[in-house]
XYZ file of C-alpha atoms in Angstrom:
528
model
C -0.843 -21.484 15.809
C 0.630 -22.440 19.413
C -0.397 -19.054 21.108
C -3.449 -19.870 23.468
C -3.568 -16.469 23.092
C -4.594 -17.229 19.295
C -7.744 -17.766 18.298
C -7.830 -17.166 15.372
C -7.222 -14.237 14.034
C -3.960 -13.939 12.184
C -1.511 -11.284 13.419
C -0.503 -8.785 10.975
C 3.364 -9.289 10.053
C 2.449 -5.404 8.095
C 1.026 -1.875 9.237
C -0.583 -1.195 6.769
C -2.742 -4.889 5.406
C -5.874 -3.885 5.751
C -5.001 -1.733 3.004
C -4.963 -4.057 1.056
C -7.342 -7.070 2.838
C -10.741 -5.735 1.779
C -9.163 -5.530 -1.857
C -8.660 -9.047 -1.846
C -11.132 -10.365 0.616
C -13.947 -9.013 -2.174
C -12.778 -10.351 -5.330
C -13.126 -13.021 -2.934
C -16.249 -12.882 -2.629
C -17.152 -12.627 -6.105
C -17.239 -9.197 -6.819
C -13.456 -8.426 -8.042
C -14.772 -5.647 -10.400
C -15.350 -3.794 -6.657
C -11.611 -4.418 -4.916
C -10.665 -1.334 -5.996
C -13.242 0.567 -3.265
C -13.892 -2.637 -0.897
C -14.980 -0.662 1.818
C -18.108 1.973 1.057
C -18.776 -0.886 -2.111
C -20.607 1.558 -3.722
C -21.031 1.139 -6.980
C -20.182 4.549 -8.086
C -18.099 6.039 -6.154
C -14.232 6.792 -8.566
C -11.106 4.566 -6.606
C -7.981 6.353 -8.001
C -6.269 3.453 -7.695
C -6.997 -0.466 -10.156
C -6.326 -2.259 -7.294
C -5.130 -5.463 -9.874
C -2.985 -7.691 -7.810
C -5.822 -7.704 -4.953
C -8.136 -8.782 -8.094
C -6.463 -11.216 -9.462
C -5.231 -13.091 -6.220
C -9.235 -12.967 -5.148
C -10.420 -14.945 -8.354
C -7.171 -17.522 -8.546
C -8.205 -18.080 -4.510
C -11.757 -18.114 -5.095
C -12.971 -21.473 -4.774
C -11.041 -21.830 -1.812
C -13.232 -21.123 0.686
C -10.511 -18.979 2.049
C -10.310 -15.618 3.762
C -8.333 -12.890 1.946
C -6.301 -12.557 5.817
C -5.339 -16.828 4.924
C -4.296 -16.033 0.629
C -1.839 -13.597 2.625
C -0.995 -15.976 5.163
C -0.012 -18.362 2.100
C 1.540 -15.386 0.143
C 4.267 -14.779 2.928
C 5.350 -18.271 2.297
C 5.876 -18.349 -1.134
C 6.978 -14.854 -2.555
C 9.506 -13.598 -0.851
C 11.455 -17.179 -1.857
C 10.588 -16.667 -5.092
C 11.870 -11.757 -4.955
C 15.610 -14.111 -3.293
C 15.797 -15.738 -6.585
C 15.176 -12.788 -8.084
C 17.854 -10.663 -7.362
C 19.685 -13.318 -7.166
C 19.916 -14.291 -11.029
C 19.456 -9.907 -11.936
C 22.744 -9.865 -10.339
C 24.383 -12.932 -12.189
C 22.717 -11.585 -15.335
C 24.777 -8.812 -14.335
C 27.915 -9.338 -14.673
C 28.666 -10.804 -10.975
C 29.532 -13.701 -10.366
C 27.564 -16.146 -7.906
C 29.005 -15.691 -4.758
C 28.546 -12.283 -5.206
C 24.612 -12.038 -7.385
C 24.017 -14.082 -3.117
C 25.840 -12.038 -1.225
C 23.556 -8.545 -2.364
C 21.217 -11.213 -2.166
C 20.682 -11.919 1.056
C 21.409 -8.213 1.989
C 18.495 -6.715 -0.167
C 16.555 -9.159 2.067
C 17.666 -8.512 5.042
C 17.304 -4.560 4.570
C 13.633 -5.704 4.009
C 11.775 -7.569 6.344
C 9.522 -5.556 6.481
C 8.720 -4.877 3.012
C 8.894 -8.374 1.874
C 5.914 -8.788 4.719
C 3.968 -5.846 3.250
C 1.508 -8.286 1.405
C 1.071 -5.577 -2.036
C 3.301 -3.082 -2.135
C 5.546 -3.044 -2.287
C 6.468 -6.697 -2.284
C 4.399 -8.036 -5.277
C 4.385 -5.364 -6.973
C 8.226 -5.796 -6.784
C 8.295 -9.494 -7.578
C 6.392 -7.931 -10.980
C 8.646 -4.871 -11.273
C 12.640 -7.155 -10.547
C 10.569 -10.347 -13.427
C 9.731 -6.960 -16.178
C 13.110 -6.631 -15.454
C 14.458 -10.289 -15.970
C 12.871 -10.443 -18.950
C 13.533 -7.511 -20.631
C 17.559 -8.645 -20.335
C 16.534 -11.965 -21.651
C 14.739 -11.023 -24.153
C 17.787 -7.971 -25.580
C 19.979 -12.117 -25.071
C 17.677 -13.284 -27.688
C 15.594 -15.348 -25.828
C 11.960 -14.519 -27.238
C 9.468 -15.739 -24.331
C 11.654 -13.787 -21.731
C 11.414 -11.176 -23.403
C 7.569 -10.950 -24.449
C 7.006 -11.772 -20.594
C 8.586 -8.992 -20.065
C 7.584 -6.562 -22.524
C 3.565 -7.884 -20.630
C 5.046 -6.504 -16.752
C 5.903 -3.119 -18.686
C 2.301 -2.553 -19.930
C 0.147 -3.960 -16.512
C 2.569 -2.683 -14.770
C 1.033 0.832 -14.990
C -2.829 0.094 -13.499
C -0.081 -1.839 -10.926
C 1.807 0.671 -8.855
C 2.839 3.826 -10.436
C 5.894 3.381 -8.559
C 7.349 -0.244 -10.227
C 5.963 0.612 -13.376
C 8.514 4.347 -13.543
C 10.926 2.348 -12.398
C 10.699 0.225 -15.279
C 10.439 2.324 -17.307
C 13.538 4.590 -16.275
C 15.376 0.833 -16.645
C 14.514 0.592 -20.005
C 14.798 4.194 -21.811
C 18.467 4.664 -19.617
C 19.116 0.466 -21.949
C 17.951 2.068 -25.036
C 19.651 5.129 -24.734
C 22.960 3.132 -24.109
C 22.374 0.681 -26.908
C 21.611 3.469 -29.024
C 24.486 5.620 -28.695
C 26.540 2.321 -29.309
C 24.883 2.197 -32.256
C 26.103 5.038 -33.396
C 29.901 4.584 -32.616
C 29.422 1.271 -33.869
C 27.267 -0.241 -35.996
C 23.329 -0.750 -35.019
C 22.621 -3.650 -32.539
C 19.831 -5.947 -32.495
C 19.521 -5.205 -29.913
C 17.832 -2.165 -29.797
C 15.009 -3.626 -31.976
C 14.434 -6.069 -29.414
C 14.086 -3.858 -26.947
C 11.676 -1.193 -28.828
C 9.501 -4.194 -29.361
C 9.541 -4.648 -25.837
C 8.522 -0.941 -25.385
C 5.706 -1.561 -28.584
C 3.971 -4.650 -25.885
C 4.659 -3.068 -22.895
C 2.855 0.353 -24.106
C 0.547 -0.927 -25.917
C -0.943 -3.851 -23.148
C 0.075 -0.396 -21.515
C -2.490 1.954 -23.274
C -6.233 0.774 -21.568
C -4.666 2.508 -18.506
C -3.691 5.150 -19.349
C -6.296 5.945 -21.314
C -8.951 5.709 -17.653
C -5.537 7.360 -15.798
C -6.732 10.447 -18.203
C -10.122 10.173 -17.515
C -9.601 10.311 -14.040
C -7.738 13.300 -14.122
C -10.371 15.333 -15.610
C -13.600 13.838 -13.601
C -14.933 16.489 -10.963
C -13.135 15.435 -7.584
C -9.854 13.903 -8.765
C -8.512 17.958 -7.169
C -9.920 17.260 -4.281
C -9.189 13.446 -3.996
C -5.545 13.861 -5.271
C -4.992 16.664 -2.954
C -6.067 14.345 -0.287
C -3.263 11.814 -1.556
C -0.777 13.812 -0.350
C 0.539 14.844 -4.129
C 2.899 18.283 -4.065
C 3.813 20.623 -7.013
C 7.584 21.363 -6.651
C 11.380 20.785 -7.927
C 12.972 20.332 -4.757
C 14.166 16.357 -3.167
C 12.247 14.705 -1.644
C 14.922 13.809 0.534
C 18.077 15.768 0.567
C 20.053 13.242 2.489
C 18.751 10.676 0.080
C 18.493 12.790 -2.993
C 22.606 13.467 -2.008
C 23.477 10.399 -1.767
C 22.196 9.082 -4.886
C 23.576 11.200 -6.487
C 27.004 10.355 -5.236
C 26.221 6.950 -6.409
C 25.416 7.490 -10.390
C 28.442 10.263 -10.781
C 30.367 7.530 -9.280
C 28.957 4.769 -10.645
C 29.228 6.857 -14.313
C 32.374 8.228 -14.240
C 33.832 4.387 -13.644
C 32.176 3.368 -16.449
C 33.085 6.185 -18.507
C 36.832 6.338 -16.932
C 36.806 2.572 -18.002
C 35.031 1.861 -20.075
C 35.855 -1.769 -21.400
C 36.253 -2.690 -18.081
C 32.956 -1.300 -16.775
C 31.535 -2.731 -19.285
C 30.306 -6.667 -18.153
C 28.655 -4.335 -15.187
C 26.191 -1.830 -17.643
C 22.753 -3.690 -16.340
C 24.187 -2.382 -13.095
C 24.658 0.803 -14.355
C 21.923 1.555 -15.204
C 20.428 -0.374 -12.358
C 22.024 3.069 -10.465
C 21.335 5.159 -12.790
C 17.684 4.566 -12.233
C 17.275 4.769 -9.323
C 18.601 8.716 -8.894
C 16.602 9.154 -12.361
C 12.835 8.295 -9.811
C 14.215 9.458 -6.970
C 15.245 12.777 -8.890
C 12.305 13.081 -11.088
C 10.079 15.532 -9.524
C 12.580 17.714 -11.259
C 12.456 16.809 -14.906
C 7.969 17.250 -13.935
C 7.545 19.639 -10.570
C 5.554 16.849 -9.332
C 5.997 14.917 -5.456
C 4.184 11.661 -4.657
C 5.696 9.644 -1.912
C 9.546 9.388 -4.222
C 11.482 8.781 -0.860
C 9.539 6.314 0.692
C 7.111 4.659 -1.834
C 10.164 3.369 -4.255
C 12.457 2.718 -1.546
C 12.769 -1.125 -2.292
C 13.483 0.100 -5.785
C 16.495 2.395 -3.706
C 17.483 -0.871 -1.585
C 17.462 -2.309 -4.689
C 19.911 0.056 -6.598
C 21.930 0.269 -3.501
C 22.674 -3.013 -2.769
C 23.640 -3.171 -6.882
C 26.169 -0.099 -7.020
C 27.713 -1.606 -3.530
C 28.441 -5.221 -5.123
C 29.460 -3.514 -8.018
C 31.971 -0.718 -5.890
C 33.537 -3.852 -4.011
C 33.527 -5.929 -7.194
C 35.131 -3.285 -9.486
C 38.114 -0.724 -7.040
C 38.790 2.525 -8.334
C 38.468 6.380 -7.000
C 34.307 6.650 -8.445
C 33.662 3.509 -7.636
C 34.245 4.603 -4.019
C 32.565 7.011 -4.179
C 30.368 5.823 -5.289
C 30.367 2.711 -3.045
C 30.844 5.043 0.176
C 27.319 6.105 -0.523
C 25.303 3.133 -0.845
C 27.190 2.051 1.774
C 25.800 5.294 4.006
C 22.218 5.101 2.268
C 21.594 1.121 2.869
C 23.981 1.926 6.854
C 20.273 4.363 7.558
C 17.751 1.685 6.478
C 19.169 -1.165 8.232
C 19.451 2.253 11.683
C 15.841 2.790 10.931
C 14.685 -0.314 10.486
C 16.021 -1.908 13.797
C 13.190 -2.585 15.368
C 11.699 -4.168 12.925
C 12.691 -7.313 14.619
C 10.373 -6.355 16.919
C 7.851 -8.169 14.238
C 7.978 -11.534 14.691
C 7.867 -11.265 18.430
C 4.141 -12.104 19.172
C 3.278 -9.414 21.907
C -0.732 -9.213 23.811
C -1.229 -6.036 21.222
C -1.407 -8.282 17.914
C -4.072 -10.735 19.740
C -6.162 -7.383 20.021
C -9.243 -9.095 17.776
C -9.082 -12.414 18.951
C -12.559 -12.336 20.642
C -13.981 -11.297 16.901
C -12.820 -14.103 16.304
C -17.228 -15.963 17.669
C -18.923 -12.616 14.563
C -17.221 -13.666 12.293
C -19.336 -17.068 11.527
C -22.392 -14.944 12.475
C -21.806 -12.171 10.126
C -20.852 -14.442 7.202
C -24.614 -15.707 7.208
C -26.005 -12.780 6.992
C -26.426 -11.526 3.661
C -24.545 -8.667 2.684
C -25.064 -5.359 4.575
C -23.309 -2.179 5.044
C -22.220 -1.903 8.929
C -21.589 0.895 10.739
C -18.384 0.518 13.563
C -15.454 2.010 15.110
C -13.107 2.944 12.163
C -10.511 0.457 13.443
C -13.626 -2.200 13.585
C -14.531 -1.358 10.158
C -11.354 -2.085 8.491
C -11.673 -5.831 10.564
C -15.104 -6.015 9.223
C -14.453 -5.136 5.761
C -11.045 -6.867 5.208
C -12.446 -10.497 6.930
C -16.132 -10.082 5.791
C -18.580 -9.424 2.908
C -19.806 -6.374 3.678
C -19.478 -3.691 3.589
C -18.620 -0.683 5.911
C -18.807 3.273 6.141
C -15.285 5.164 6.631
C -11.844 3.559 6.159
C -8.269 6.513 6.542
C -8.028 4.548 2.831
C -11.111 6.203 0.830
C -8.561 9.593 1.471
C -7.861 7.515 -2.450
C -11.506 7.125 -3.532
C -13.606 10.683 -5.799
C -15.721 11.952 -3.071
C -15.780 15.329 -1.794
C -13.647 16.120 1.821
C -17.617 16.774 2.830
C -18.658 13.340 2.213
C -15.103 12.453 3.473
C -15.703 14.152 6.706
C -19.376 12.988 7.137
C -18.027 9.406 7.145
C -15.272 10.459 9.596
C -18.117 11.180 12.170
C -20.264 8.648 11.815
C -17.717 6.331 12.920
C -17.863 8.973 16.234
C -21.319 8.700 16.199
C -22.357 7.050 19.371
C -19.171 8.693 21.372
C -20.464 12.113 23.526
C -19.436 15.577 20.897
C -17.181 16.354 24.807
C -15.553 13.474 24.574
C -14.341 12.189 20.792
C -11.743 14.692 20.916
C -10.584 15.519 17.022
C -8.190 18.171 17.497
C -5.944 15.272 18.457
C -6.777 12.775 16.154
C -3.799 11.748 14.065
C -6.266 10.942 10.598
C -8.384 12.921 9.557
C -9.086 14.512 6.671
C -5.396 15.676 4.543
C -2.974 13.063 6.213
C 0.015 14.144 4.823
C -0.363 18.061 3.747
C -1.158 18.456 7.495
C 2.240 18.477 8.833
C 3.688 21.418 5.681
C 0.637 24.168 7.617
C -1.440 25.064 10.734
C -3.831 26.827 8.436
C -5.092 23.298 6.079
C -4.521 21.602 9.961
C -7.217 23.856 11.857
C -8.643 24.099 8.315
C -9.830 20.131 8.024
C -10.473 19.670 12.180
C -13.116 22.834 11.138
C -14.068 20.221 8.419
C -14.525 17.592 10.157
C -16.345 19.631 13.470
C -19.146 21.588 10.921
C -19.811 17.661 9.881
C -20.305 16.095 12.942
C -22.254 19.176 14.430
C -24.822 18.528 11.523
C -24.173 14.580 12.496
C -25.598 14.978 16.065
C -28.291 16.981 15.175
C -29.845 14.024 12.532
C -28.220 10.810 13.250
C -30.895 9.287 11.412
C -31.037 11.343 8.442
C -27.288 10.967 8.013
C -28.024 6.760 9.010
C -29.978 6.716 5.611
C -27.323 8.874 4.218
C -24.995 6.352 4.009
C -27.235 3.159 3.498
C -26.048 2.089 7.446
C -28.269 -1.405 7.931
C -26.043 -2.326 11.565
C -23.780 -1.318 13.846
C -21.927 -3.032 15.387
C -20.286 -2.102 19.317
C -16.928 -3.529 19.618
C -17.420 -3.579 23.414
C -13.721 -5.271 24.566
C -11.690 -3.098 22.440
C -13.763 -0.035 22.196
C -16.074 0.667 25.319
C -16.763 4.629 24.796
C -18.430 3.486 21.682
C -21.969 2.753 23.973
C -24.734 2.550 22.052
C -27.111 2.776 25.212
C -25.738 6.013 25.327
C -26.350 6.978 21.798
C -29.687 9.144 21.243
C -32.021 10.003 19.034
C -32.019 6.168 16.376
C -33.831 3.306 17.361
C -32.167 0.509 17.287
C -32.120 -3.223 17.676
C -29.602 -5.510 19.180
C -29.447 -8.964 17.789
C -26.858 -10.609 18.678
C -23.464 -10.945 21.271
C -20.733 -13.045 21.274
C -22.783 -14.580 24.242
C -25.613 -15.407 22.535
C -28.743 -12.761 23.953
C -31.496 -13.173 22.531
C -32.582 -10.292 20.256
C -34.785 -7.290 21.601
C -36.363 -3.977 19.612
C -35.394 -1.049 22.500
C -34.878 2.749 21.918
C -31.491 3.393 23.438
C -32.735 6.695 25.565
C -35.037 5.089 27.035
C -33.825 1.051 27.516
C -29.481 1.328 29.662
C -29.646 -2.581 29.112
C -25.451 -3.577 28.600
C -23.305 -7.059 29.705
C -19.877 -6.697 32.068
C -18.872 -9.521 30.132
C -19.752 -8.430 26.193
C -16.354 -8.601 23.547
C -18.927 -7.231 21.432
C -22.525 -7.213 20.086
C -24.432 -6.294 16.939
C -27.353 -4.572 15.981
C -29.984 -3.060 13.095
C -31.094 0.101 12.478
C -34.683 1.003 13.009
C -35.088 3.335 10.191
């Protein structure tokens, strides 16, 4: 990078890269089995996500010596063009002309500039989703190898991303239903056997993942982790506006299909895609559970909206006019909501907030694996760029631990900060990131739980450090001067290394107030 502000730490292009960097880094570091829970590094903890993509990327690139951030840079250049070609090919298979397919692929790409910069979900998972659909279509057309690929990917997606496999299986189910209905009317079609065979292959591949999910649901801590993850129980739409628009899209294409079956036969796969998007968005009507359908299906919903709009511009009647108008409103809303995304390509000073930590990486790389406590953003940096373990991440909400432990781990990131300077009530990240927005009682409960945990920590900080296996403290002095280790009471620590290369020396922080005014970071060993 030519920018003089750059010192070796890649700049983030999306807000959730630290959800995935530690997982890939863990696999790159030789522990792919720990990738699903790559923050704490405790084999006894049970994660709710499998991190299959992250494991595969880490294993595949483990020979390079790269960090996870370098792998992501490579994927940034490789995966979006493949998705573009995949969208173009899918639209061709749906019956559209090359120019129509090319225009649809461009529209999809422009509307997903942010999603296509998300390193795993929803970018890489959507690529697998798209490849599964292409495989099924080609399999139905008689291409055995493609059909096998489609079936295998349908199964693997169950271990990858809930919002990807549910879309693909809904799409597969609609295709099967269509072929069955056609067979009833016009005699058996061999396509039915092909679709069922691919579903059987997918089911067999998915069986281990389904078994794991069933076993996890019986874990005594599953209910707490499920609640923290934001699962709601309701049959009402999560987004009335989007559900209404997709109802219009689905109703429009269905009406056109019923009234003009011969003309719409060519575009039956496009119609199935729109219907699949409508079903997954409103699936809570069937099972009564809401799990971020409006946001986590977003790239699939945009996919369905683009297909619907291209169809409406190709086949014009009053029914497709309805569906096209709804698709246009939906996609226009997506474009408006994402208008700020262009700024991600304009580098501001804030994008370089981690560059001073580049000098810490050689020091951390030379150390054997240990557990390092730091403030929350710096903990993510350590977990995402090194082989070391940390104590806390907001993503631990998806691990089967109880709320009390989650609160205690959170409090440890505030350990050196004076109690009256922690401002717990003002924190946007405590325990229940989604649920608290729906109830003040939930917000009050999580605030009190964290305060109680911090009070216990202040009474026995050494006990907390020992309980959670903390070996070192890392002070990011430039970014978080309030995390002042020289004010840390009751804990003996030893300064090991700083950016300026200070010599090591032990001291009691209650007595020794030495500190460099220019240090960007410092590393301290805990003496318990």
